[in-house]
Amino acid sequence: MRKGVFILDYPILYQGTEIGRITLAEDGLYHALCARCAEPGPGIWRLWGCFGLESRCLGVCIPASDGLELEKRVSRRNWPALPNAFVLGREIDGFRPWQGTVEDQEIPDALLRENGDGKHTLAIFAPPEGPVPLAERVSEMREGELDGRPCLLLEIEN
């Protein structure tokens, strides 16, 4: 990776757990990204940047000697603000991997689908032994399953 004016280091999350790191460096009109992470299983894995209530695919990770990697440059014009989080995962039934904050509560393991009407559906994966994020809204949630994992589905607005 080329050295730029600043270098930032962030965790890469998979199902709420850190599995690698991504480094971002300023490179002229671009951000240079260098991601390295463990491979959670066989198949094609994408790295996602989470910007508020949006997930953007950064690219497909390729096999490396010690897991997966992704190196690329992203226009700083397309990214006036940096992502809040970086998540490894797959799109499932229109839901994209996501991690972020809703109503000042951290949601560590979720998928997010944009419904096109200014609303989103949030699929929250809560551990059976732990607290449910957004528990005060549990009456608005419905049970679901995505990729064989039970989840709670909640409609939220931008």
XYZ file of C-alpha atoms in Angstrom:
158
model
C 0.000 0.000 0.000
C 1.228 3.481 -0.802
C 1.826 5.745 2.121
C -0.455 8.741 2.234
C -1.005 11.730 4.443
C -2.967 9.758 7.018
C -3.387 6.105 7.841
C -6.371 4.733 9.748
C -6.915 1.196 10.986
C -10.359 -0.368 11.545
C -11.654 -3.816 12.508
C -13.435 -6.027 9.998
C -16.471 -7.685 11.576
C -18.226 -10.927 10.727
C -21.450 -11.722 12.591
C -20.497 -9.195 15.271
C -16.975 -10.560 15.838
C -13.688 -9.028 14.683
C -12.001 -11.307 12.139
C -9.481 -8.946 10.548
C -8.319 -5.398 9.965
C -8.570 -2.806 7.211
C -6.150 0.066 6.733
C -7.122 3.237 4.872
C -4.555 5.741 3.629
C -5.044 9.020 1.811
C -3.648 8.625 -1.714
C -4.148 11.853 -3.624
C -7.794 11.984 -4.706
C -8.365 8.460 -3.396
C -8.529 6.359 -0.256
C -6.241 3.325 -0.567
C -7.758 0.301 1.220
C -5.866 -2.765 2.351
C -8.000 -5.416 4.063
C -6.881 -8.733 5.575
C -9.161 -11.145 7.422
C -9.826 -14.769 8.286
C -12.039 -16.787 5.944
C -15.235 -17.711 7.834
C -16.072 -20.572 5.470
C -15.998 -21.642 1.837
C -17.474 -19.463 -0.870
C -17.353 -15.914 -2.158
C -17.034 -13.182 0.491
C -17.529 -9.460 0.017
C -16.352 -6.579 2.162
C -18.996 -3.964 2.946
C -18.637 -0.397 4.203
C -21.452 0.752 6.488
C -22.441 4.414 6.186
C -25.302 5.167 8.576
C -28.263 3.100 7.325
C -26.500 2.060 4.116
C -24.127 -0.768 3.185
C -21.910 -0.407 0.124
C -20.033 -3.330 -1.357
C -16.316 -2.545 -1.541
C -15.432 -5.662 -3.488
C -14.895 -9.398 -3.455
C -12.121 -10.602 -1.186
C -9.576 -12.950 -2.748
C -7.801 -15.884 -1.107
C -4.454 -15.109 0.510
C -1.944 -17.303 2.314
C -3.505 -16.524 5.705
C -7.182 -15.910 4.829
C -8.728 -13.273 2.575
C -7.579 -9.905 1.274
C -8.834 -6.927 -0.673
C -6.805 -3.993 -1.938
C -8.379 -1.159 -3.872
C -8.646 2.580 -4.243
C -11.898 4.476 -3.711
C -12.498 8.044 -4.833
C -12.559 10.473 -1.897
C -15.314 12.293 -3.780
C -17.506 9.163 -3.500
C -16.590 8.879 0.169
C -16.748 12.397 1.646
C -17.129 10.640 5.013
C -15.537 7.348 5.995
C -17.672 4.282 6.774
C -18.764 3.755 10.376
C -17.893 0.048 10.131
C -16.530 -2.623 7.797
C -18.312 -5.975 7.596
C -17.513 -9.202 5.776
C -20.515 -11.098 4.463
C -22.920 -11.980 1.704
C -26.130 -10.394 0.452
C -29.122 -12.605 1.319
C -32.622 -12.037 -0.079
C -31.928 -8.323 -0.617
C -30.419 -7.911 2.860
C -26.840 -6.607 3.023
C -24.381 -7.168 5.876
C -24.521 -4.214 8.250
C -23.278 -3.015 11.614
C -24.138 0.290 13.183
C -26.226 2.330 15.564
C -30.008 2.729 15.704
C -31.623 5.010 18.281
C -28.252 5.346 20.063
C -27.945 1.567 20.469
C -25.117 -0.410 18.918
C -26.314 -3.288 16.722
C -23.263 -5.568 16.375
C -24.716 -8.305 14.139
C -27.367 -7.427 11.555
C -28.442 -7.356 7.937
C -30.187 -4.369 6.386
C -32.566 -4.109 3.420
C -33.653 -0.855 1.816
C -37.371 -1.003 1.063
C -37.351 1.907 -1.388
C -39.933 4.013 0.477
C -37.518 5.699 2.889
C -37.845 2.713 5.183
C -35.518 -0.165 5.902
C -35.938 -3.624 7.328
C -33.346 -4.496 9.934
C -32.648 -8.175 10.616
C -31.155 -8.366 14.112
C -29.284 -11.469 15.216
C -29.375 -11.556 19.005
C -27.555 -14.201 21.028
C -29.986 -16.404 22.982
C -28.131 -15.702 26.234
C -27.727 -11.966 25.709
C -29.940 -8.906 25.625
C -31.928 -8.087 22.492
C -30.855 -4.811 20.889
C -33.737 -2.318 20.723
C -35.666 -4.389 23.295
C -38.085 -1.505 23.884
C -39.307 -2.068 20.295
C -39.654 -5.851 20.534
C -43.454 -5.588 20.149
C -42.835 -4.162 16.636
C -40.491 -7.002 15.653
C -41.395 -10.224 13.917
C -39.450 -13.451 13.915
C -37.636 -14.517 10.778
C -34.757 -16.555 9.456
C -32.004 -15.572 7.050
C -29.343 -17.983 5.822
C -30.408 -20.519 8.453
C -30.014 -18.057 11.326
C -33.006 -16.950 13.414
C -33.444 -13.193 13.558
C -35.824 -10.435 14.579
C -37.101 -8.189 11.768
C -37.819 -4.518 12.447
C -39.017 -1.792 10.073
C -37.134 1.469 10.629
C -37.183 4.884 8.946
C -34.266 6.986 7.798
